[in-house]
C-alpha cells in the first residue's frame, strides 16, 4: 500500500472534495473522520491497483493466451530465453495467429540482405518481416500451421492455408522443411518451394543458373524461380512482364503484384499445451 503523507492527503482533499484544508491537527482529525477521507482512500487504492498492473507486463506462452488482436510479448517454452514482441491476430479462425509478415502500402523496403531477413525488419505497427531466426525457433519448437491472406487492388480477398509449416536454422539456410496439405481459395502456389533454401540478393541458394532474389527482388524460398513471391517489390497491379512484385500466380498470375499480404503461423489446433 502507498505510504500516505498529510500533504498528499491535503492535495487530494482539495481536488476531490473541493475543500480548503489547513495544516493543523484539527484538520487531520476532521479529514480522517469525514466523507472526504473515504473518497481519498478509494482514490489511493485505484492508483495502487494501476501501479501494480503497470509493473507486471503481460507475457504469454503464445498468441493463444491474449484477449485481443495487437502487439504482445510472448515467450514460448524452451525456445526463447527472453520474451519476443509479436503481432497477434485473434479475429481469424479462432485466433492464436502470430503474424510473420505484413504488407499493405509499400512503406517498408523488402529488398534486403540476408542479415536483415534473418533478424527481421520494419515496424510492428506497420509493414514488417518478423525474422527467419524467430520463425525457425517458433516452428521447430511445436508443430505449426501456416496461412497467407491475399488481396488485390480490386478488393478481392483470398487465402492459402497449409496444415504444417517448419523451416530449418541458419546453417540449413532456413530451408522450407515441412509444408503440409493445402486448403483455401487462392490456389496452391507455395508447394513448389518445399525443400528449397531461403535466398536473398547476397545469398543465392536457389537452383536457377542466375540469382532469383537479385533478379526478382526480395528474399524468398525460390526454386527456379517462383510461382509465389510475397516479399517482392510493392507495385500496383498488372505488369507487362513477369512481375518483380508480390506474386501469387494461382490467384492473379505472374504479371500481377498484390495490394495486401499477411503471412501468419500458429500452433496446430490438435496441440493444447502452451
Coordinates of N, CA and C in Angstrom, one line a residue, residues 7-182:
X7 N 0.6 16.1 3.4 CA 0.4 17.0 2.2 C -0.3 16.3 1.0
X8 N 0.0 15.0 0.8 CA -0.7 14.3 -0.3 C -2.2 14.2 -0.1
X9 N -2.6 13.9 1.2 CA -4.0 13.9 1.6 C -4.7 15.2 1.4
X10 N -3.9 16.3 1.8 CA -4.5 17.6 1.6 C -4.7 18.0 0.1
X11 N -3.8 17.6 -0.7 CA -3.9 17.8 -2.1 C -5.1 17.1 -2.7
X12 N -5.3 15.8 -2.4 CA -6.4 15.1 -2.8 C -7.7 15.6 -2.2
X13 N -7.6 16.0 -1.0 CA -8.8 16.6 -0.3 C -9.3 17.8 -1.1
X14 N -8.4 18.7 -1.5 CA -8.8 19.9 -2.2 C -9.3 19.5 -3.6
X15 N -8.7 18.5 -4.2 CA -9.1 18.1 -5.6 C -10.4 17.4 -5.6
X16 N -10.5 16.4 -4.7 CA -11.7 15.5 -4.8 C -12.9 16.1 -4.1
X17 N -12.7 16.7 -2.9 CA -13.9 17.1 -2.1 C -14.2 18.6 -2.3
X18 N -13.3 19.3 -3.0 CA -13.5 20.8 -3.1 C -13.3 21.5 -1.8
X19 N -12.5 21.0 -0.9 CA -12.3 21.6 0.4 C -11.0 22.4 0.5
X20 N -11.0 23.4 1.4 CA -9.8 24.1 1.7 C -9.3 23.5 3.0
X21 N -8.1 22.8 3.0 CA -7.6 22.2 4.2 C -6.4 22.9 4.7
X22 N -6.4 23.1 6.0 CA -5.2 23.7 6.7 C -4.4 22.7 7.4
X23 N -3.1 23.0 7.5 CA -2.2 22.1 8.2 C -2.2 22.2 9.7
X24 N -3.3 21.7 10.2 CA -3.5 21.7 11.7 C -3.9 20.3 12.1
X25 N -3.7 20.0 13.4 CA -4.0 18.8 14.0 C -5.5 18.5 13.9
X26 N -6.3 19.6 14.1 CA -7.8 19.5 13.9 C -8.2 19.1 12.5
X27 N -7.5 19.7 11.5 CA -7.8 19.4 10.1 C -7.6 17.9 9.9
X28 N -6.4 17.4 10.4 CA -6.1 16.0 10.2 C -7.2 15.1 10.7
X29 N -7.7 15.4 12.0 CA -8.7 14.6 12.6 C -10.0 14.7 11.8
X30 N -10.3 15.9 11.4 CA -11.6 16.1 10.6 C -11.6 15.3 9.3
X31 N -10.5 15.3 8.6 CA -10.4 14.6 7.4 C -10.5 13.1 7.6
X32 N -9.8 12.6 8.6 CA -9.9 11.2 8.8 C -11.3 10.7 9.2
X33 N -12.0 11.6 9.9 CA -13.3 11.2 10.4 C -14.5 11.5 9.4
X34 N -14.2 12.1 8.3 CA -15.3 12.6 7.4 C -15.3 11.8 6.1
X35 N -16.3 12.2 5.3 CA -16.5 11.5 4.0 C -15.4 11.7 3.0
X36 N -14.7 12.9 3.1 CA -13.6 13.2 2.2 C -12.5 12.2 2.3
X37 N -12.2 11.8 3.6 CA -11.1 10.8 3.8 C -11.5 9.5 3.1
X38 N -12.7 9.1 3.1 CA -13.1 7.8 2.5 C -12.9 7.9 1.0
X39 N -13.2 9.1 0.4 CA -13.0 9.3 -1.0 C -11.5 9.2 -1.4
X40 N -10.7 9.8 -0.5 CA -9.3 9.9 -0.7 C -8.7 8.5 -0.7
X41 N -9.1 7.7 0.3 CA -8.6 6.3 0.4 C -9.0 5.5 -0.8
X42 N -10.2 5.7 -1.3 CA -10.6 5.0 -2.5 C -9.8 5.3 -3.7
X43 N -9.5 6.6 -3.8 CA -8.6 7.1 -4.9 C -7.2 6.5 -4.8
X44 N -6.7 6.4 -3.6 CA -5.4 5.8 -3.4 C -5.4 4.3 -3.8
X45 N -6.4 3.6 -3.5 CA -6.5 2.2 -3.8 C -6.5 2.0 -5.4
X46 N -7.2 2.9 -6.1 CA -7.2 2.9 -7.5 C -5.8 3.1 -8.1
X47 N -5.1 4.1 -7.5 CA -3.8 4.4 -8.0 C -2.8 3.2 -7.7
X48 N -3.0 2.6 -6.6 CA -2.2 1.5 -6.3 C -2.4 0.3 -7.2
X49 N -3.7 0.0 -7.5 CA -4.0 -1.1 -8.4 C -3.4 -0.8 -9.8
X50 N -3.5 0.4 -10.3 CA -2.9 0.8 -11.6 C -1.4 0.6 -11.6
X51 N -0.8 1.0 -10.5 CA 0.7 0.9 -10.4 C 1.1 -0.6 -10.5
X52 N 0.4 -1.5 -9.8 CA 0.7 -2.9 -9.8 C 0.6 -3.5 -11.2
X53 N -0.5 -3.1 -11.9 CA -0.7 -3.6 -13.2 C 0.4 -3.2 -14.1
X54 N 0.8 -1.9 -14.0 CA 1.8 -1.4 -14.9 C 3.2 -2.0 -14.6
X55 N 3.4 -2.5 -13.4 CA 4.7 -3.1 -13.1 C 4.8 -4.6 -13.6
X56 N 3.7 -5.2 -14.0 CA 3.7 -6.5 -14.4 C 3.2 -6.7 -15.9
X57 N 4.1 -6.4 -16.9 CA 3.7 -6.5 -18.3 C 3.3 -7.9 -18.6
X58 N 2.3 -8.0 -19.5 CA 1.7 -9.3 -19.9 C 2.7 -10.1 -20.8
X59 N 3.1 -11.3 -20.3 CA 3.9 -12.2 -21.1 C 3.2 -13.5 -21.2
X60 N 2.9 -13.9 -22.4 CA 2.1 -15.2 -22.6 C 3.0 -16.2 -23.3
X61 N 2.6 -17.5 -23.2 CA 3.3 -18.5 -23.9 C 3.2 -18.4 -25.5
X62 N 2.0 -17.9 -25.9 CA 1.8 -17.8 -27.3 C 0.6 -16.8 -27.5
X63 N 0.3 -16.6 -28.8 CA -0.9 -15.7 -29.1 C -2.2 -16.3 -28.7
X64 N -2.2 -17.6 -28.3 CA -3.4 -18.2 -27.9 C -3.9 -17.6 -26.5
X65 N -3.0 -17.1 -25.8 CA -3.3 -16.6 -24.4 C -3.7 -15.1 -24.3
X66 N -3.8 -14.4 -25.5 CA -4.1 -13.0 -25.4 C -5.5 -12.7 -25.7
X67 N -6.1 -11.7 -25.2 CA -7.5 -11.4 -25.4 C -7.9 -10.8 -26.7
X68 N -7.1 -10.0 -27.3 CA -7.4 -9.2 -28.5 C -6.3 -9.2 -29.5
X69 N -6.6 -8.9 -30.7 CA -5.5 -8.7 -31.7 C -4.7 -7.5 -31.3
X70 N -3.4 -7.5 -31.5 CA -2.5 -6.4 -31.2 C -1.1 -6.9 -30.9
X71 N -0.2 -6.0 -30.4 CA 1.2 -6.3 -30.2 C 1.4 -6.8 -28.7
X72 N 2.0 -7.9 -28.6 CA 2.2 -8.5 -27.3 C 3.6 -9.1 -27.1
X73 N 4.0 -9.3 -25.9 CA 5.2 -10.1 -25.6 C 4.9 -11.5 -25.3
X74 N 5.5 -12.4 -26.0 CA 5.3 -13.9 -25.8 C 6.6 -14.5 -25.6
X75 N 6.6 -15.6 -24.9 CA 7.8 -16.4 -24.6 C 7.5 -17.9 -24.6
X76 N 7.5 -18.5 -25.8 CA 7.3 -19.9 -25.9 C 8.3 -20.7 -25.1
X77 N 7.8 -21.9 -24.5 CA 8.7 -22.7 -23.6 C 9.9 -23.2 -24.4
X78 N 11.0 -23.1 -23.7 CA 12.3 -23.7 -24.1 C 13.0 -23.1 -25.3
X79 N 12.3 -22.4 -26.1 CA 12.9 -21.9 -27.4 C 13.4 -20.5 -27.3
X80 N 12.9 -19.7 -26.3 CA 13.2 -18.3 -26.2 C 13.6 -18.0 -24.8
X81 N 14.9 -17.6 -24.5 CA 15.3 -17.2 -23.2 C 14.7 -15.9 -22.7
X82 N 14.3 -15.0 -23.7 CA 13.7 -13.8 -23.4 C 12.4 -13.7 -24.2
X83 N 11.4 -12.9 -23.7 CA 10.2 -12.7 -24.5 C 10.5 -12.0 -25.8
X84 N 9.7 -12.3 -26.8 CA 9.8 -11.6 -28.1 C 8.5 -10.8 -28.3
X85 N 8.6 -9.8 -29.0 CA 7.4 -8.9 -29.3 C 6.8 -9.3 -30.7
X86 N 5.6 -9.6 -30.7 CA 4.9 -10.0 -31.9 C 3.6 -9.4 -32.1
X87 N 3.0 -9.5 -33.3 CA 1.6 -9.1 -33.6 C 0.8 -10.3 -33.5
X88 N -0.2 -10.4 -32.6 CA -1.1 -11.5 -32.5 C -2.4 -11.1 -33.3
X89 N -2.9 -12.1 -34.0 CA -4.2 -11.9 -34.8 C -5.2 -12.8 -34.2
X90 N -6.3 -12.3 -33.6 CA -7.3 -13.0 -32.9 C -8.6 -13.0 -33.6
X91 N -8.7 -12.4 -34.7 CA -10.0 -12.2 -35.4 C -10.3 -13.2 -36.5
X92 N -9.3 -14.1 -36.8 CA -9.4 -15.1 -37.9 C -9.4 -16.5 -37.4
X93 N -10.3 -17.3 -37.7 CA -10.3 -18.7 -37.4 C -9.9 -19.1 -36.0
X94 N -10.6 -18.6 -35.0 CA -10.4 -18.9 -33.6 C -9.1 -18.3 -33.0
X95 N -8.5 -17.4 -33.8 CA -7.3 -16.7 -33.3 C -6.1 -17.5 -33.0
X96 N -5.2 -16.9 -32.2 CA -3.9 -17.6 -31.9 C -2.8 -17.4 -32.9
X97 N -3.0 -16.6 -33.9 CA -2.0 -16.5 -35.0 C -0.9 -15.5 -34.6
X98 N 0.3 -15.8 -35.0 CA 1.4 -14.9 -35.0 C 1.7 -14.4 -36.4
X99 N 1.7 -13.1 -36.6 CA 1.9 -12.5 -37.9 C 3.4 -12.5 -38.1
X100 N 3.9 -13.1 -39.2 CA 5.3 -13.1 -39.5 C 5.7 -12.2 -40.7
X101 N 4.6 -11.7 -41.4 CA 4.9 -10.7 -42.5 C 3.6 -10.0 -42.7
X102 N 3.7 -8.7 -43.0 CA 2.5 -7.9 -43.3 C 2.9 -6.8 -44.2
X103 N 2.2 -6.6 -45.3 CA 2.4 -5.6 -46.3 C 1.1 -5.0 -46.8
X104 N 1.1 -3.7 -46.9 CA -0.2 -3.1 -47.3 C -0.1 -1.8 -48.0
X105 N 1.1 -1.1 -48.0 CA 1.2 0.2 -48.6 C 2.6 0.5 -49.2
X106 N 3.5 -0.4 -49.1 CA 4.9 -0.2 -49.7 C 5.8 0.7 -48.9
X107 N 5.4 1.0 -47.7 CA 6.2 1.9 -46.8 C 7.6 1.3 -46.4
X108 N 7.7 0.0 -46.4 CA 8.9 -0.7 -46.0 C 9.6 -1.4 -47.2
X109 N 10.8 -1.2 -47.3 CA 11.6 -1.8 -48.4 C 11.9 -3.3 -48.0
X110 N 11.5 -4.2 -48.9 CA 11.8 -5.6 -48.7 C 12.9 -6.2 -49.5
X111 N 13.6 -5.3 -50.2 CA 14.8 -5.7 -51.0 C 16.0 -5.6 -50.0
X112 N 16.1 -6.7 -49.2 CA 17.0 -6.6 -48.0 C 18.1 -7.7 -48.1
X113 N 19.1 -7.6 -47.2 CA 20.2 -8.5 -47.2 C 19.8 -9.8 -46.4
X114 N 20.7 -10.8 -46.4 CA 20.5 -12.0 -45.6 C 20.3 -11.7 -44.2
X115 N 21.2 -10.8 -43.7 CA 21.2 -10.5 -42.2 C 19.9 -9.8 -41.8
X116 N 19.3 -9.0 -42.7 CA 18.1 -8.3 -42.4 C 16.9 -9.3 -42.3
X117 N 16.9 -10.3 -43.3 CA 15.9 -11.3 -43.3 C 16.0 -12.2 -42.1
X118 N 17.2 -12.5 -41.7 CA 17.5 -13.3 -40.5 C 16.9 -12.6 -39.3
X119 N 17.2 -11.4 -39.1 CA 16.9 -10.7 -37.8 C 15.5 -10.0 -37.8
X120 N 15.0 -9.8 -39.0 CA 13.7 -9.1 -39.1 C 13.9 -7.6 -39.3
X121 N 12.8 -7.0 -39.8 CA 12.9 -5.6 -40.1 C 11.5 -5.0 -40.2
X122 N 11.4 -3.7 -40.3 CA 10.1 -3.0 -40.4 C 9.6 -2.6 -39.0
X123 N 8.4 -2.3 -38.9 CA 7.7 -1.8 -37.7 C 6.5 -2.6 -37.4
X124 N 6.3 -3.2 -36.2 CA 5.1 -4.0 -35.9 C 3.9 -3.2 -36.0
X125 N 3.9 -1.9 -36.0 CA 2.7 -1.0 -36.1 C 2.4 -0.8 -37.6
X126 N 3.3 -1.3 -38.5 CA 3.1 -1.1 -39.9 C 3.5 -2.3 -40.7
X127 N 4.3 -2.1 -41.7 CA 4.8 -3.3 -42.5 C 6.1 -3.9 -41.9
X128 N 6.2 -5.2 -41.9 CA 7.4 -5.8 -41.3 C 7.5 -7.2 -41.7
X129 N 8.8 -7.7 -41.4 CA 9.1 -9.2 -41.5 C 9.7 -9.6 -40.2
X130 N 9.1 -10.6 -39.6 CA 9.4 -11.0 -38.2 C 10.9 -11.4 -38.0
X131 N 11.4 -12.1 -39.0 CA 12.8 -12.6 -38.9 C 12.9 -14.1 -39.0
X132 N 13.7 -14.6 -39.9 CA 13.9 -16.0 -40.1 C 14.3 -16.8 -38.9
X133 N 15.1 -16.2 -38.1 CA 15.6 -16.9 -36.9 C 14.4 -17.1 -35.9
X134 N 13.6 -16.1 -35.7 CA 12.4 -16.3 -34.8 C 11.4 -17.3 -35.4
X135 N 11.2 -17.2 -36.7 CA 10.3 -18.1 -37.4 C 10.8 -19.6 -37.2
X136 N 12.1 -19.8 -37.4 CA 12.7 -21.1 -37.2 C 12.4 -21.6 -35.8
X137 N 12.7 -20.8 -34.8 CA 12.6 -21.2 -33.4 C 11.2 -21.5 -33.0
X138 N 10.3 -20.7 -33.6 CA 8.8 -21.0 -33.3 C 8.4 -22.3 -33.9
X139 N 8.7 -22.5 -35.2 CA 8.1 -23.6 -35.9 C 8.9 -24.9 -35.6
X140 N 10.1 -24.8 -35.1 CA 10.8 -26.0 -34.7 C 10.4 -26.5 -33.3
X141 N 9.8 -25.6 -32.5 CA 9.5 -26.0 -31.1 C 8.2 -26.8 -31.0
X142 N 7.3 -26.5 -31.9 CA 6.0 -27.2 -31.9 C 5.5 -27.3 -33.3
X143 N 4.6 -28.2 -33.7 CA 4.0 -28.2 -35.0 C 3.2 -27.0 -35.2
X144 N 3.3 -26.3 -36.3 CA 2.6 -25.1 -36.7 C 1.9 -25.3 -38.0
X145 N 0.9 -24.5 -38.2 CA 0.2 -24.4 -39.5 C 0.5 -22.9 -40.0
X146 N 0.2 -22.7 -41.3 CA 0.5 -21.5 -42.0 C -0.7 -21.0 -42.8
X147 N -0.9 -19.7 -42.8 CA -1.9 -19.2 -43.7 C -1.4 -17.9 -44.3
X148 N -1.7 -17.7 -45.6 CA -1.4 -16.5 -46.3 C -2.6 -15.8 -46.7
X149 N -2.9 -14.6 -46.3 CA -4.0 -13.8 -46.6 C -3.6 -12.8 -47.7
X150 N -4.4 -12.8 -48.8 CA -4.0 -12.0 -50.0 C -5.2 -11.1 -50.5
X151 N -4.8 -10.0 -51.0 CA -5.8 -9.1 -51.5 C -5.3 -8.3 -52.8
X152 N -6.1 -8.2 -53.8 CA -5.7 -7.5 -55.0 C -6.2 -6.0 -54.9
X153 N -6.0 -5.3 -56.0 CA -6.3 -3.9 -55.9 C -7.8 -3.6 -56.3
X154 N -8.5 -4.7 -56.6 CA -10.0 -4.6 -56.8 C -10.8 -4.9 -55.5
X155 N -10.1 -5.2 -54.4 CA -10.7 -5.6 -53.2 C -11.1 -7.0 -53.0
X156 N -10.6 -7.9 -54.0 CA -10.8 -9.3 -53.9 C -9.9 -9.9 -52.8
X157 N -10.4 -10.7 -51.9 CA -9.6 -11.3 -50.8 C -9.7 -12.8 -50.9
X158 N -8.5 -13.4 -50.6 CA -8.4 -14.9 -50.7 C -7.4 -15.4 -49.7
X159 N -7.2 -16.7 -49.6 CA -6.2 -17.2 -48.7 C -5.7 -18.6 -49.1
X160 N -4.5 -18.9 -48.7 CA -4.0 -20.2 -48.8 C -3.5 -20.7 -47.5
X161 N -3.9 -21.9 -47.1 CA -3.5 -22.4 -45.8 C -2.8 -23.8 -45.9
X162 N -1.9 -24.0 -45.1 CA -1.1 -25.3 -45.1 C -1.1 -25.8 -43.6
X163 N -1.4 -27.1 -43.5 CA -1.6 -27.6 -42.1 C -0.3 -28.0 -41.4
X164 N 0.8 -27.8 -42.1 CA 2.1 -27.9 -41.4 C 3.1 -26.9 -42.0
X165 N 4.0 -26.4 -41.2 CA 5.0 -25.4 -41.6 C 6.1 -25.4 -40.7
X166 N 7.3 -25.6 -41.2 CA 8.6 -25.6 -40.4 C 9.7 -25.2 -41.3
X167 N 10.6 -24.3 -40.8 CA 11.8 -24.0 -41.6 C 13.0 -24.4 -40.7
X168 N 14.2 -24.7 -41.4 CA 15.4 -25.0 -40.7 C 16.1 -23.8 -40.1
X169 N 17.3 -24.1 -39.5 CA 18.0 -23.0 -38.9 C 19.0 -22.3 -39.9
X170 N 19.8 -21.4 -39.5 CA 20.6 -20.6 -40.4 C 21.6 -21.5 -41.1
X171 N 22.2 -22.5 -40.4 CA 23.1 -23.4 -41.1 C 22.5 -24.2 -42.2
X172 N 21.2 -24.4 -42.1 CA 20.4 -25.1 -43.1 C 19.9 -24.1 -44.1
X173 N 20.3 -22.9 -44.0 CA 19.8 -21.8 -44.9 C 18.3 -21.6 -44.8
X174 N 17.7 -21.9 -43.6 CA 16.3 -21.7 -43.4 C 15.5 -22.4 -44.4
X175 N 15.9 -23.6 -44.7 CA 15.2 -24.5 -45.7 C 13.7 -24.7 -45.3
X176 N 12.8 -24.7 -46.3 CA 11.4 -25.0 -46.0 C 11.3 -26.5 -45.8
X177 N 11.4 -26.9 -44.6 CA 11.5 -28.3 -44.2 C 10.1 -29.0 -44.4
X178 N 9.1 -28.4 -43.8 CA 7.8 -29.0 -43.8 C 6.7 -28.0 -44.4
X179 N 5.9 -28.5 -45.3 CA 4.8 -27.8 -45.8 C 3.7 -28.8 -46.0
X180 N 2.6 -28.7 -45.2 CA 1.6 -29.7 -45.2 C 0.5 -29.5 -46.3
X181 N -0.6 -30.1 -46.1 CA -1.7 -30.1 -47.1 C -2.3 -28.7 -47.3
X182 N -2.5 -28.4 -48.5 CA -3.1 -27.1 -48.9 C -4.6 -27.1 -48.7

